Short mmCIF file of C-alpha atoms in Angstrom, two decimals:
data_model
loop_
_atom_site.label_atom_id
_atom_site.label_comp_id
_atom_site.label_asym_id
_atom_site.label_seq_id
_atom_site.Cartn_x
_atom_site.Cartn_y
_atom_site.Cartn_z
CA MET A 1 -0.07 0.82 0.30
CA ILE A 2 0.88 3.37 -1.34
CA GLY A 3 1.19 5.85 1.95
CA LEU A 4 0.99 9.54 1.98
CA GLU A 5 4.51 10.96 2.27
CA PRO A 6 5.08 11.52 -1.36
CA SER A 7 1.10 13.61 -1.70
CA LEU A 8 2.36 15.15 1.16
CA SER A 9 5.54 16.39 0.39
CA ARG A 10 4.85 17.49 -2.88
CA ALA A 11 2.43 19.07 -1.57
CA GLN A 12 5.06 20.55 0.02
CA GLU A 13 6.92 21.10 -3.02
CA TYR A 14 4.09 23.29 -5.00
CA THR A 15 3.38 25.24 -1.00
CA ALA A 16 7.82 26.12 -1.09
CA ASP A 17 7.22 26.87 -5.14
CA ARG A 18 4.43 28.97 -3.90
CA CYS A 19 6.14 31.00 -1.55
CA ALA A 20 9.71 31.84 -2.79
CA ALA A 21 7.44 33.11 -5.92
CA ARG A 22 5.85 35.68 -3.36
CA TYR A 23 9.22 36.63 -2.83
CA VAL A 24 11.36 36.30 -4.96
CA PRO A 25 8.77 36.53 -8.47
CA GLU A 26 11.90 35.92 -10.22
CA GLY A 27 13.01 32.17 -9.12
CA ALA A 28 11.08 30.47 -11.79
CA ARG A 29 14.78 31.32 -13.56
CA GLY A 30 16.07 29.18 -10.08
CA LEU A 31 14.35 25.34 -10.63
CA VAL A 32 15.30 26.47 -14.78
CA VAL A 33 18.72 25.89 -12.37
CA VAL A 34 17.65 22.91 -10.73
CA TYR A 35 17.49 20.61 -13.17
CA ALA A 36 19.41 21.86 -16.04
CA GLY A 37 22.24 22.33 -13.69
CA LYS A 38 24.79 25.34 -13.78
CA ARG A 39 26.71 25.39 -16.32
CA VAL A 40 23.30 25.19 -18.49
CA TYR A 41 20.78 26.97 -17.03
CA ARG A 42 22.22 29.72 -18.72
CA HIS A 43 21.20 28.74 -22.35
CA VAL A 44 18.06 27.95 -21.52
CA ASP A 45 14.72 30.65 -22.60
CA VAL A 46 12.37 30.82 -19.22
CA ASP A 47 9.92 31.96 -21.60
CA ALA A 48 9.32 29.11 -23.53
CA TYR A 49 10.25 26.10 -21.61
CA ARG A 50 6.42 27.62 -19.63
CA ARG A 51 4.88 28.14 -23.03
CA SER A 52 6.68 24.61 -24.68
CA VAL A 53 4.85 22.23 -21.66
CA ALA A 54 1.14 23.34 -22.72
CA ASN A 55 2.69 20.35 -25.30
CA HIS A 56 3.25 18.13 -22.81
CA ARG A 57 0.49 14.94 -21.70
CA ASP A 58 -0.66 13.52 -19.44
CA GLY A 59 0.16 10.08 -20.25
CA LEU A 60 0.31 6.83 -18.00
CA TRP A 61 3.32 7.01 -17.22
CA LEU A 62 3.87 9.77 -16.03
CA ARG A 63 1.09 9.52 -13.57
CA LEU A 64 2.82 7.05 -12.03
CA ALA A 65 5.99 8.08 -11.80
CA ASN A 66 4.31 11.29 -10.00
CA LEU A 67 2.91 8.71 -7.95
CA PHE A 68 5.42 6.77 -6.11
CA SER A 69 7.09 11.01 -6.46
CA SER A 70 8.57 13.08 -3.37
CA HIS A 71 9.32 15.42 -5.45
CA ALA A 72 5.92 16.85 -8.45
CA VAL A 73 7.59 16.33 -12.72
CA GLY A 74 9.57 19.72 -13.08
CA PHE A 75 7.50 21.03 -15.73
CA ARG A 76 4.01 20.77 -14.57
CA ARG A 77 6.00 23.18 -11.22
CA LEU A 78 6.48 25.02 -13.74
CA GLN A 79 3.51 25.29 -15.08
CA ALA A 80 2.68 26.56 -11.65
CA LEU A 81 4.49 28.54 -10.95
CA SER A 82 3.39 30.31 -13.97
CA ALA A 83 0.16 29.80 -12.99
CA VAL A 84 1.06 32.55 -10.12
CA ASP A 85 2.14 34.39 -12.42
CA GLN A 86 -1.42 35.08 -13.81
CA GLU A 87 -4.06 34.84 -11.33
CA GLY A 88 -2.05 35.44 -8.22
CA TRP A 89 -0.72 33.20 -5.09
CA ASP A 90 -4.11 31.03 -4.03
CA VAL A 91 -3.32 28.84 -6.94
CA HIS A 92 -1.97 24.55 -6.71
CA GLY A 93 -0.28 22.38 -8.79
CA ARG A 94 -1.50 19.33 -9.88
CA MET A 95 -0.64 15.76 -7.57
CA LEU A 96 -1.48 13.35 -9.60
#
């Protein structure tokens, strides 16, 4: 049986991202550093990446990977941060 720990951890990650976005609005760049690495992130167009996430599909494998993961999938975290920019503080990321 799957415990609640991964879901709680994902929720905490989304909350931490929202807090960071509130106090450091340009913080999405920090997530890009985490995903791309300290040398490559300078070459990543964050706005283009945000636009590209609309093309990602939510298939079975993504849902399974997210179910067992303690952190949300990277593009979903950036989607949630984009929603903060557009809709304000009280938005929530997708859990599965």
